[in-house]
Short mmCIF file of C-alpha atoms and ligand atoms in Angstrom, two decimals:
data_model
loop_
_atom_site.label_atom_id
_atom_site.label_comp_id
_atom_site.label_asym_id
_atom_site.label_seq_id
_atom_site.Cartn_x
_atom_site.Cartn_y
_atom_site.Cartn_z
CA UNK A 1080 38.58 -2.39 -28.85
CA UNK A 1081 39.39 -6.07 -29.36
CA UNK A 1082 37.01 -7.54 -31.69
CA UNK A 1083 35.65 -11.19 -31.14
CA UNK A 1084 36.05 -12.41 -34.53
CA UNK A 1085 37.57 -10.54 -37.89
CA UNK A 1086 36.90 -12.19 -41.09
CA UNK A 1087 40.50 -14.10 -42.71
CA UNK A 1088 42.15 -11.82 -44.99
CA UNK A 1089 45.46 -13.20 -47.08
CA UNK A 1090 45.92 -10.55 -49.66
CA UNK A 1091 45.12 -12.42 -53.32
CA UNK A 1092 41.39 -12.80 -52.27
CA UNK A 1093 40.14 -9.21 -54.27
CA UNK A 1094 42.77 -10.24 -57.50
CA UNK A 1095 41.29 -13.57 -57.73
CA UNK A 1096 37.45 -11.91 -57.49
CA UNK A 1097 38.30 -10.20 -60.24
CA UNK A 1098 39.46 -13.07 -62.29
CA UNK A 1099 36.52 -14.68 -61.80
CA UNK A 1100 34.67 -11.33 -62.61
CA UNK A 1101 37.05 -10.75 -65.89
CA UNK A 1102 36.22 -14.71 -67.15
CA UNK A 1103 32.52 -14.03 -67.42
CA UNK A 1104 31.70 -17.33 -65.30
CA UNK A 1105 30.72 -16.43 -62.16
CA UNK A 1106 28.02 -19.25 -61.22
CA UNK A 1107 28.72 -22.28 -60.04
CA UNK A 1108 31.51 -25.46 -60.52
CA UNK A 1109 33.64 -22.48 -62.56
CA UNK A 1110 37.75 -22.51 -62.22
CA UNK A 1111 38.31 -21.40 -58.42
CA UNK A 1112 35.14 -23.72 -57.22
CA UNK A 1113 36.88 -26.43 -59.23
CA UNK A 1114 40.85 -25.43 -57.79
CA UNK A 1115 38.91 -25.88 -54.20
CA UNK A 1116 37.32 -29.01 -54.25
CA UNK A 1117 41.07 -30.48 -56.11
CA UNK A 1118 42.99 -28.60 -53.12
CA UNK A 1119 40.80 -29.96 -50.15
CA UNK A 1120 40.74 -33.61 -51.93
CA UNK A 1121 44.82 -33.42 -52.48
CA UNK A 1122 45.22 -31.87 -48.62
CA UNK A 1123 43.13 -33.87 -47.29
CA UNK A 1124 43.23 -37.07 -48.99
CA UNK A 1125 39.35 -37.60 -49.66
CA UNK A 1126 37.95 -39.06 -52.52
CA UNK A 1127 35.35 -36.09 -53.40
CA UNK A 1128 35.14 -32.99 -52.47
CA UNK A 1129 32.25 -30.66 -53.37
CA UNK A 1130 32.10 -26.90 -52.46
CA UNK A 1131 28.55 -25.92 -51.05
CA UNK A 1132 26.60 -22.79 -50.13
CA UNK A 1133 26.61 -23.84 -46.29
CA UNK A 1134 27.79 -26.54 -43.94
CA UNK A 1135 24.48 -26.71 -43.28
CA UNK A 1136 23.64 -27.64 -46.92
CA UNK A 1137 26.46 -29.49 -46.74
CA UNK A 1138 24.62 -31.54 -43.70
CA UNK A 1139 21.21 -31.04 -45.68
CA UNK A 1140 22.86 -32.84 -48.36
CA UNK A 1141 24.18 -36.16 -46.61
CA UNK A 1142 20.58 -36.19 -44.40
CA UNK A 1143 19.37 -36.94 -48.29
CA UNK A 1144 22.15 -39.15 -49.07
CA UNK A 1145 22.35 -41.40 -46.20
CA UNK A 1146 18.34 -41.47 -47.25
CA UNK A 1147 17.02 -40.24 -43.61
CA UNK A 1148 13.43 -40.45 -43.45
CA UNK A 1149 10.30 -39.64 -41.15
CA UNK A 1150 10.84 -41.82 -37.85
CA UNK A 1151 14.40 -42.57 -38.25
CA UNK A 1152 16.88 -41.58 -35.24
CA UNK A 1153 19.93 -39.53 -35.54
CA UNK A 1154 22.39 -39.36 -32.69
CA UNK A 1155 24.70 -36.46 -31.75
CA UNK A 1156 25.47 -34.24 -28.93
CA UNK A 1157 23.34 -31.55 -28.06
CA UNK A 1158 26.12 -29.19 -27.22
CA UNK A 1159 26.16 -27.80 -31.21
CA UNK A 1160 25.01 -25.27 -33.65
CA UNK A 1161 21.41 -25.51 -34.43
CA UNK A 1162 22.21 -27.07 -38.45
CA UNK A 1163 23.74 -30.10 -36.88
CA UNK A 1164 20.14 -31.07 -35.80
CA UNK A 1165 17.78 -29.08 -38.64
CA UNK A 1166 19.05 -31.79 -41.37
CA UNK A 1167 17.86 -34.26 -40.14
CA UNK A 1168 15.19 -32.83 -38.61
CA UNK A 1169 13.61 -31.55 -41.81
CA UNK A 1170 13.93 -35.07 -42.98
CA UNK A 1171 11.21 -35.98 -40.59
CA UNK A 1172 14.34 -37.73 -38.11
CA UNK A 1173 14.05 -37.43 -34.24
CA UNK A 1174 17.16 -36.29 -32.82
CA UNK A 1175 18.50 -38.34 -30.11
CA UNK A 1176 21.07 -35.96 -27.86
CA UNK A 1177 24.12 -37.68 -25.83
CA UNK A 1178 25.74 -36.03 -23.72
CA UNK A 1179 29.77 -34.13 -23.85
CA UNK A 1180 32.73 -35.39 -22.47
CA UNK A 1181 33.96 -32.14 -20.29
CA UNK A 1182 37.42 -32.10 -21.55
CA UNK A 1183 36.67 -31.76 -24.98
CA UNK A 1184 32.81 -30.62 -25.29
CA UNK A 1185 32.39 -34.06 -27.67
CA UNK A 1186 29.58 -36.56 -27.63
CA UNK A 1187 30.90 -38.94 -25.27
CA UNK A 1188 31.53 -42.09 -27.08
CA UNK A 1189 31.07 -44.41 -24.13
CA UNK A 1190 27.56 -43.45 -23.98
CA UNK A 1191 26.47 -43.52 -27.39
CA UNK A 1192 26.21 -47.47 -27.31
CA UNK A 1193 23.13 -46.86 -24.78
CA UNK A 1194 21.09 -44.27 -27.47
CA UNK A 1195 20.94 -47.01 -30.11
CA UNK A 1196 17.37 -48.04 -31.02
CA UNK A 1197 16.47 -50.26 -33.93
CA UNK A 1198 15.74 -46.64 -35.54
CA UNK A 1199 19.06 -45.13 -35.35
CA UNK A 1200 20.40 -44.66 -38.39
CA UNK A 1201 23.28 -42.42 -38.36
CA UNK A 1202 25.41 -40.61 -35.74
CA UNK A 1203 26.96 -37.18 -35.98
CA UNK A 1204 30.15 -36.13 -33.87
CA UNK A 1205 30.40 -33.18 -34.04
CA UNK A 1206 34.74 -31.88 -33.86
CA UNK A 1207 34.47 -28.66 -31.50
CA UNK A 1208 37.12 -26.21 -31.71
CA UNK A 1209 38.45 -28.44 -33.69
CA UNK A 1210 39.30 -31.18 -31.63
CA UNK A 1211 38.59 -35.05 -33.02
CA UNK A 1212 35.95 -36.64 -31.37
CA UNK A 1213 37.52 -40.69 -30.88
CA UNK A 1214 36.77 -41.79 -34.07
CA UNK A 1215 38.19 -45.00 -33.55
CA UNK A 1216 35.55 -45.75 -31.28
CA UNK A 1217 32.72 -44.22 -33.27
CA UNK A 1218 33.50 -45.61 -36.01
CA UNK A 1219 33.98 -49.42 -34.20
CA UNK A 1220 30.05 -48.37 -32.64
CA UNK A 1221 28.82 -47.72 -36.44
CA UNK A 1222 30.47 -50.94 -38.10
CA UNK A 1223 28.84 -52.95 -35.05
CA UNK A 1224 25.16 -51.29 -35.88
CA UNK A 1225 25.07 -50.62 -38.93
CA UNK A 1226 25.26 -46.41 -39.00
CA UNK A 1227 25.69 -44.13 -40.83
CA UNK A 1228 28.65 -41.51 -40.03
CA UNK A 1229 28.56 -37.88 -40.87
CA UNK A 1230 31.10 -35.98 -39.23
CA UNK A 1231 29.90 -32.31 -38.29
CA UNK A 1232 33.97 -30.78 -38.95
CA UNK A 1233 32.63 -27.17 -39.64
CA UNK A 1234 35.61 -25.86 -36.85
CA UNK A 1235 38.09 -28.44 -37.83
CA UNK A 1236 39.28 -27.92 -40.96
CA UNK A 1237 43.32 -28.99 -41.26
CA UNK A 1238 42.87 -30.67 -38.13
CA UNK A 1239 43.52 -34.57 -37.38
CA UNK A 1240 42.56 -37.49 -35.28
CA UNK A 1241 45.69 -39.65 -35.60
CA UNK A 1242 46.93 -38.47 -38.79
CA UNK A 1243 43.81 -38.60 -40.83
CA UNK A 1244 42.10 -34.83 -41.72
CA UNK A 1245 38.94 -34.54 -39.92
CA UNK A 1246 35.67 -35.01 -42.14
CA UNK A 1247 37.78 -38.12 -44.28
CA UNK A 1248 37.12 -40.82 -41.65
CA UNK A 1249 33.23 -40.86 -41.37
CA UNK A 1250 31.24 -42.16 -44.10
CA UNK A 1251 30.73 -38.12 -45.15
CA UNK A 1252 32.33 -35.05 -43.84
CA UNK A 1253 30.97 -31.21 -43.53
CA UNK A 1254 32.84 -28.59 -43.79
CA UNK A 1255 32.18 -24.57 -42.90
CA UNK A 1256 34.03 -21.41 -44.66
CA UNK A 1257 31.38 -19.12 -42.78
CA UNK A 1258 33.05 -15.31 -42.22
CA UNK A 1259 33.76 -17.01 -38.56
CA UNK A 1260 35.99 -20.25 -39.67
CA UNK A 1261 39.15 -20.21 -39.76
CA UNK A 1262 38.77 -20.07 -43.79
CA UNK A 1263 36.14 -18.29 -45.37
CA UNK A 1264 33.95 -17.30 -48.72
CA UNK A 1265 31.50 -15.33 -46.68
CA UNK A 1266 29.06 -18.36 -46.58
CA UNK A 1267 30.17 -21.42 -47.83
CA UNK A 1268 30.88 -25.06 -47.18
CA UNK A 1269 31.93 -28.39 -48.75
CA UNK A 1270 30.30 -31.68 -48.60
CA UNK A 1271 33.25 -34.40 -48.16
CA UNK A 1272 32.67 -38.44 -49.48
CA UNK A 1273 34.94 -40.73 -48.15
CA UNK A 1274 34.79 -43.55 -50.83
CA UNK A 1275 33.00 -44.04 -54.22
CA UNK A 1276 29.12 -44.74 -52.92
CA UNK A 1277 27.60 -41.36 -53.12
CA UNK A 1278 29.50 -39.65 -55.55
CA UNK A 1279 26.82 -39.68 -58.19
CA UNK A 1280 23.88 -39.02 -56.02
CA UNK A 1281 25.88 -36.18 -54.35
CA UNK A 1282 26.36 -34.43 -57.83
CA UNK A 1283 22.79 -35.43 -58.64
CA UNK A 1284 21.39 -34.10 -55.24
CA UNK A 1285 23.74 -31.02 -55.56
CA UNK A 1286 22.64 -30.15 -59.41
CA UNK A 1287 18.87 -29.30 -58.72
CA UNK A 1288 18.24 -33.19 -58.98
CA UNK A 1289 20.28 -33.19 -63.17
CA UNK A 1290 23.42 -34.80 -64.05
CA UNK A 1291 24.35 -31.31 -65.31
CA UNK A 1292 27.59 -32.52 -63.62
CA UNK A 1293 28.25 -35.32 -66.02
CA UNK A 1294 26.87 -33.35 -68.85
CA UNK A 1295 29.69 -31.33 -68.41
CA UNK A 1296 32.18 -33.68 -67.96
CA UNK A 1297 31.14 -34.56 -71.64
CA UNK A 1298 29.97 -37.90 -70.12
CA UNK A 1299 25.95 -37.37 -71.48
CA UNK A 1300 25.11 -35.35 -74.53
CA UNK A 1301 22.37 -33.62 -72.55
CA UNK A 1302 21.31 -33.32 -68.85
CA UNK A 1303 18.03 -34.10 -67.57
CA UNK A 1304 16.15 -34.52 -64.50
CA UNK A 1305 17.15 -37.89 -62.61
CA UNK A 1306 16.38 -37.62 -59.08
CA UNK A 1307 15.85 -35.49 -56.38
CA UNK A 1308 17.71 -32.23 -55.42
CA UNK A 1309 18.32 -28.58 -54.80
CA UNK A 1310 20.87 -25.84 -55.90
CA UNK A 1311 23.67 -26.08 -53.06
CA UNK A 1312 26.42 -24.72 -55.19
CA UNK A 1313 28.02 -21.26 -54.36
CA UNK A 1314 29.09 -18.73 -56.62
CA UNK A 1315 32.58 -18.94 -58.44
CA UNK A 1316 33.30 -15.07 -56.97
CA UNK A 1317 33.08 -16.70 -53.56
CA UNK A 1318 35.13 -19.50 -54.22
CA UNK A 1319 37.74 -17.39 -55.59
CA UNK A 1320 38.16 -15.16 -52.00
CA UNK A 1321 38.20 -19.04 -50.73
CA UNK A 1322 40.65 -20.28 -52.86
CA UNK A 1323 42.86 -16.91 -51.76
CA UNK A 1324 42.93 -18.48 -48.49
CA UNK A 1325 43.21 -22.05 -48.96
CA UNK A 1326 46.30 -21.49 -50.79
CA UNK A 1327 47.48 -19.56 -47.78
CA UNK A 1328 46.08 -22.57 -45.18
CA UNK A 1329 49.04 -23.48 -43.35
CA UNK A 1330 50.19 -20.09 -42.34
CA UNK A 1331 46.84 -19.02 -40.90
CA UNK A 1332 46.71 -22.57 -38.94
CA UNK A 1333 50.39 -21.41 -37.94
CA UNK A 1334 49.50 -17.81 -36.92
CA UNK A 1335 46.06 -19.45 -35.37
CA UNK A 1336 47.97 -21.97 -33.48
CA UNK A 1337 50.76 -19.52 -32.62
CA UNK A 1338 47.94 -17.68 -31.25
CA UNK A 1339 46.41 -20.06 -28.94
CA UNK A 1340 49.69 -21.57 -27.57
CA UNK A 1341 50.45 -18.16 -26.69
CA UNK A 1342 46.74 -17.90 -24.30
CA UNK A 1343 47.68 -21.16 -22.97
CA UNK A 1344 50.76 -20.32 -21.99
CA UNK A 1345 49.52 -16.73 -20.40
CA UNK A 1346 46.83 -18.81 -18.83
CA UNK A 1347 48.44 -21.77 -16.99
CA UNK A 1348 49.47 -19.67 -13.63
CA UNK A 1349 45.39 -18.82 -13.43
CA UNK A 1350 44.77 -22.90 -13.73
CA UNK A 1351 47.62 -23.65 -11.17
CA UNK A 1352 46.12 -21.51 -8.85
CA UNK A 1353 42.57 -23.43 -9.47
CA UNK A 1354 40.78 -20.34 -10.57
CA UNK A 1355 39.88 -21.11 -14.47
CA UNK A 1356 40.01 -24.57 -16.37
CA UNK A 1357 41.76 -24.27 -19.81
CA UNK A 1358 40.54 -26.90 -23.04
CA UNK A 1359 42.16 -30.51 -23.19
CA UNK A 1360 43.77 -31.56 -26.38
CA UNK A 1361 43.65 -35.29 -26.21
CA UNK A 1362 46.45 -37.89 -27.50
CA UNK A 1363 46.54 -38.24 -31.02
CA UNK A 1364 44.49 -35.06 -31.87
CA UNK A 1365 46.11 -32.76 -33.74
CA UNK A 1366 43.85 -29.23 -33.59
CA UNK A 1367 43.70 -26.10 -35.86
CA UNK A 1368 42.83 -23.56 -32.82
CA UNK A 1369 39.42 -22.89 -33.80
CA UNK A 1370 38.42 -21.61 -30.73
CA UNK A 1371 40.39 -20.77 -27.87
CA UNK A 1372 38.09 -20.92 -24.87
CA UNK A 1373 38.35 -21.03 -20.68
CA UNK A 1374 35.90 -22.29 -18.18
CA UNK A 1375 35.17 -20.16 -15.35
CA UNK A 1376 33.63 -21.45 -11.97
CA UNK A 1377 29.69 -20.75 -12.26
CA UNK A 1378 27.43 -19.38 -15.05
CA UNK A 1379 27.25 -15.97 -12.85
CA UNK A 1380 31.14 -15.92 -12.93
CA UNK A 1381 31.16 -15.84 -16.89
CA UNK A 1382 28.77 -13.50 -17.03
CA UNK A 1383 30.65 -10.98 -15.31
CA UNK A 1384 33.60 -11.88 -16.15
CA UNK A 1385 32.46 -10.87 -20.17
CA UNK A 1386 31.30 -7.84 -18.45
CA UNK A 1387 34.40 -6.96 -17.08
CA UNK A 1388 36.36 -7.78 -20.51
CA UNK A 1389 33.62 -5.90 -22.39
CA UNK A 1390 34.44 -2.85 -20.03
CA UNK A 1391 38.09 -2.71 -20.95
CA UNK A 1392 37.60 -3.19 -24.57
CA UNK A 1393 37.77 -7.19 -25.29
CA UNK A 1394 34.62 -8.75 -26.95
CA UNK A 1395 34.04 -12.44 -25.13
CA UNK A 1396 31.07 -14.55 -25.92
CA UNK A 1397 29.55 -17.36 -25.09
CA UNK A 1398 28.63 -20.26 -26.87
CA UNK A 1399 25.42 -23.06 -27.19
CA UNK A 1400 22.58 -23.41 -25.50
CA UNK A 1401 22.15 -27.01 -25.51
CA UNK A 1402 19.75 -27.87 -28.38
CA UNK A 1403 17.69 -30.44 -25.98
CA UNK A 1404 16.64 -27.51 -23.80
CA UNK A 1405 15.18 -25.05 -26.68
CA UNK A 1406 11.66 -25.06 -27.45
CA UNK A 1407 12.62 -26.73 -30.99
CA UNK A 1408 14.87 -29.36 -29.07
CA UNK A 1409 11.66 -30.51 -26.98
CA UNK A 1410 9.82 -30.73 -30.29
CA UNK A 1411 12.12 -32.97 -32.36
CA UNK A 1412 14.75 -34.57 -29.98
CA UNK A 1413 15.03 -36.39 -26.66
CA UNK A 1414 18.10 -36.95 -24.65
CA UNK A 1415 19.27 -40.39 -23.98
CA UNK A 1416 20.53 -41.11 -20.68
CA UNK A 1417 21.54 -38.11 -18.19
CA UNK A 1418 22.59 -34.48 -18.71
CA UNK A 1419 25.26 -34.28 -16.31
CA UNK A 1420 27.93 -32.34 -18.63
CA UNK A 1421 26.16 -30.75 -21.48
CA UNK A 1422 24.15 -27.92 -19.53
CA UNK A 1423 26.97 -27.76 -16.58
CA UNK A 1424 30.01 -27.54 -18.19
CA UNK A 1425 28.08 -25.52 -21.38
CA UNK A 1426 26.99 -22.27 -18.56
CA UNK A 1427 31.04 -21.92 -17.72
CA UNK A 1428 32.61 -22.06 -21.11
CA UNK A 1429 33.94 -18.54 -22.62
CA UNK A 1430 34.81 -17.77 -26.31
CA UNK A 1431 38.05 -15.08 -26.21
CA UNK A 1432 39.21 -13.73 -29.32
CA UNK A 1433 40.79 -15.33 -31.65
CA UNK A 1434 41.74 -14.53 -35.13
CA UNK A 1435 44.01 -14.63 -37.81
CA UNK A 1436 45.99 -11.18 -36.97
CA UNK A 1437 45.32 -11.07 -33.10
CA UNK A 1438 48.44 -9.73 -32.07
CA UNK A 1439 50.46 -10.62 -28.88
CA UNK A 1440 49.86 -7.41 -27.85
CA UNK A 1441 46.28 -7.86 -27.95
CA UNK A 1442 46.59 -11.25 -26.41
CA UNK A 1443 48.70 -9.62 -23.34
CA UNK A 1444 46.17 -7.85 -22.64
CA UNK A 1445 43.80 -9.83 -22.53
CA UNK A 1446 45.45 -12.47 -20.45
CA UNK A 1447 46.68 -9.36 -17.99
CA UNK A 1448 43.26 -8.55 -17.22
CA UNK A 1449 41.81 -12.00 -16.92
CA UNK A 1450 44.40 -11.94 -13.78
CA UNK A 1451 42.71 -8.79 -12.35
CA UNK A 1452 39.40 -10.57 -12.66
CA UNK A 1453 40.22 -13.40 -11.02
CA UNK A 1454 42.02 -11.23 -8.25
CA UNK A 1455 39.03 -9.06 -7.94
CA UNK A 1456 36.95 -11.84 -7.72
C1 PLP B 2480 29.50 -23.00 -38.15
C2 PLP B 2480 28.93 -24.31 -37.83
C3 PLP B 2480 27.92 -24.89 -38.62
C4 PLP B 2480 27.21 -24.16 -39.71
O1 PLP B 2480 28.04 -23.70 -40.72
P1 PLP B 2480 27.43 -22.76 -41.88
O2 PLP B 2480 28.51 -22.82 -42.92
O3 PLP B 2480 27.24 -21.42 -41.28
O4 PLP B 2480 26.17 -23.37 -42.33
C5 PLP B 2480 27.50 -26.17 -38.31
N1 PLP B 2480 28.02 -26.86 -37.30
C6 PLP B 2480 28.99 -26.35 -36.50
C7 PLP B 2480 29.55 -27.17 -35.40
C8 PLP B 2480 29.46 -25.06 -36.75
O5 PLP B 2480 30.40 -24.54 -35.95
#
């Protein structure tokens, strides 16, 4: 059986575990958390980087930063995991949804103009598989009205929109090492600050609401409660299998990218011939293969198409329901303007596996019997 997903794997992970074990600090901000945040900050030139439990505390934590409150408006797409919108949401924010571009599955920044109110506060693009939203434009949209940006870059770590590493060009960046990114700690995330501003608060927010950080730093004789705030740092044991990996990061997003050429290649004859759409990698968008995904013709299609796979061994999935049609979605968003992509182009799209030690064995077959399907078909 091909598996959909298998958990990253370099080798050093268990060694470094046990280092952490043998050093008798295993909570939080110990030696690997600390190696982390300095590699992802070196990599990919940010000013901060903090490791977090979650992406979505990561997202939890810039909702309190960028000081979202009851009534405000938030915009992102609604083709995205359900943290994206909770953040905000349990700020007391209404969610307002835009709808995907269907090359990329991004918000569509032509249209996000048009969901402004003189509520919105922030906007969220959210990177899928890895692939930039156009920041240029976003960003141009958010200097014009005043926003707030928080890039949702859970899938696209060591990926870039025109040179710049994604989650380093919005105001704040969120990043996901969940077991099914392409690096992990299990469950884990970092919270990324583009320049100076929230620095403090962040460490404040991040520290149960103490500037335990500074106390630390030898800054303050002794930490007290300032603020706000929660416990959103992870264990050092996890950072350490993280760390394992990170040090490893540009031969998985070789292997990974090796990986996806490789479907793309086996898949182009099945495009040609008009019977599957592959993804679109836009100009100036330099992706991390995330996700390595097709579009077949009809919802129905796709689902017996994972049927088929699932009968010869190959574990396909598929991926959101749009947020604005789920019972939580009614309750807390609405979507501005039409839903002529998001639903649509959502029902066709099909995950196939991809991780780091797929072979091209495994991918051969794959691709082989995505030929019978169509032919059957
Ligand atoms: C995985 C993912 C998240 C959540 O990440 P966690 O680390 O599991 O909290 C959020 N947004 C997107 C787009 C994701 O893919």
């Amino acid at each position: 059986m091909i598996n959909f997903n298998v958990p990253p794997y370099t080798g050093k992970e268990m060694d470094y575990i046990k280092q952490c074990v043998e050093s008798q600090k295993i909570c939080g901000d110990g030696q690997f958390t600390q190696k982390c945040n300095a590699w992802i900050e070196e990599t990919m030139k940010v000013k901060k980087c903090l490791l977090t439990t979650s992406c979505t505390h990561a997202t939890e934590m810039a909702a309190l930063l960028a000081g979202i409150k009851e009534g405000d408006e938030v915009i992102m797409p609604s083709y995205t995991f359900v943290s994206t919108a909770d953040a905000f949401v349990l700020r007391g924010a209404k969610v307002v949804f835009v709808d995907v571009r269907p090359d990329t599955m991004n918000i569509d920044e032509k249209l996000i103009e048009d969901a402004i109110t003189e509520r919105t506060r922030a906007v969220v693009p959210v990177h899928y598989a890895g692939v930039a939203c156009e920041m240029d434009t976003i960003m141009e949209i958010a200097k014009k009205h005043n926003l707030i940006v928080i890039e949702d870059a859970a899938q696209g770590v060591m990926s870039t929109y025109k040179g710049r590493a994604l989650g380093t060009i919005g105001d704040m960046g969120c990043y996901s090492f969940h077991e099914t990114k392409n690096y992990s700690m299990g469950e884990g995330g970092a919270l990324l600050l583009r320049d100076e501003t929230y620095i403090e608060d962040a460490e404040i927010i991040r520290e149960k609401g103490t500037d335990r950080s500074k106390f630390f730093r030898g800054q303050v004789d002794k930490y007290t409660w300032v603020n706000y705030g929660s416990s959103y740092l992870p264990s050092d044991m996890n950072a350490a299998y993280l760390y394992a990996q990170l040090q490893q990061a540009t031969k998985i997003n070789e292997a990974r990218k090796k990986i996806w050429n490789t479907y793309y290649a086996g898949l182009k004859h099945l495009e040609q011939e008009g019977r599957i759409t592959l993804p679109v990698i836009p100009e100036g968008c330099e992706h991390n293969a995330h996700m390595f995904y097709i579009k077949t013709a009809s919802l129905e299609e796709r689902t017996a198409l994972i049927a088929f796979l699932k009968e010869r061994g190959v574990m396909s999935v598929f991926h959101y329901i749009p947020l604005h049609s789920s019972p939580a979605g009614h309750k807390f968003g609405r979507f501005s303007g039409k839903d002529i992509y998001t639903t649509k182009e959502s029902e066709r799209l099909i995950r196939l596996p991809l991780y780091y030690g797929l072979t091209e064995n495994d991918i051969d077959y794959i691709t082989n019997n995505l030929g019978k399907f169509q032919v059957r078909g």
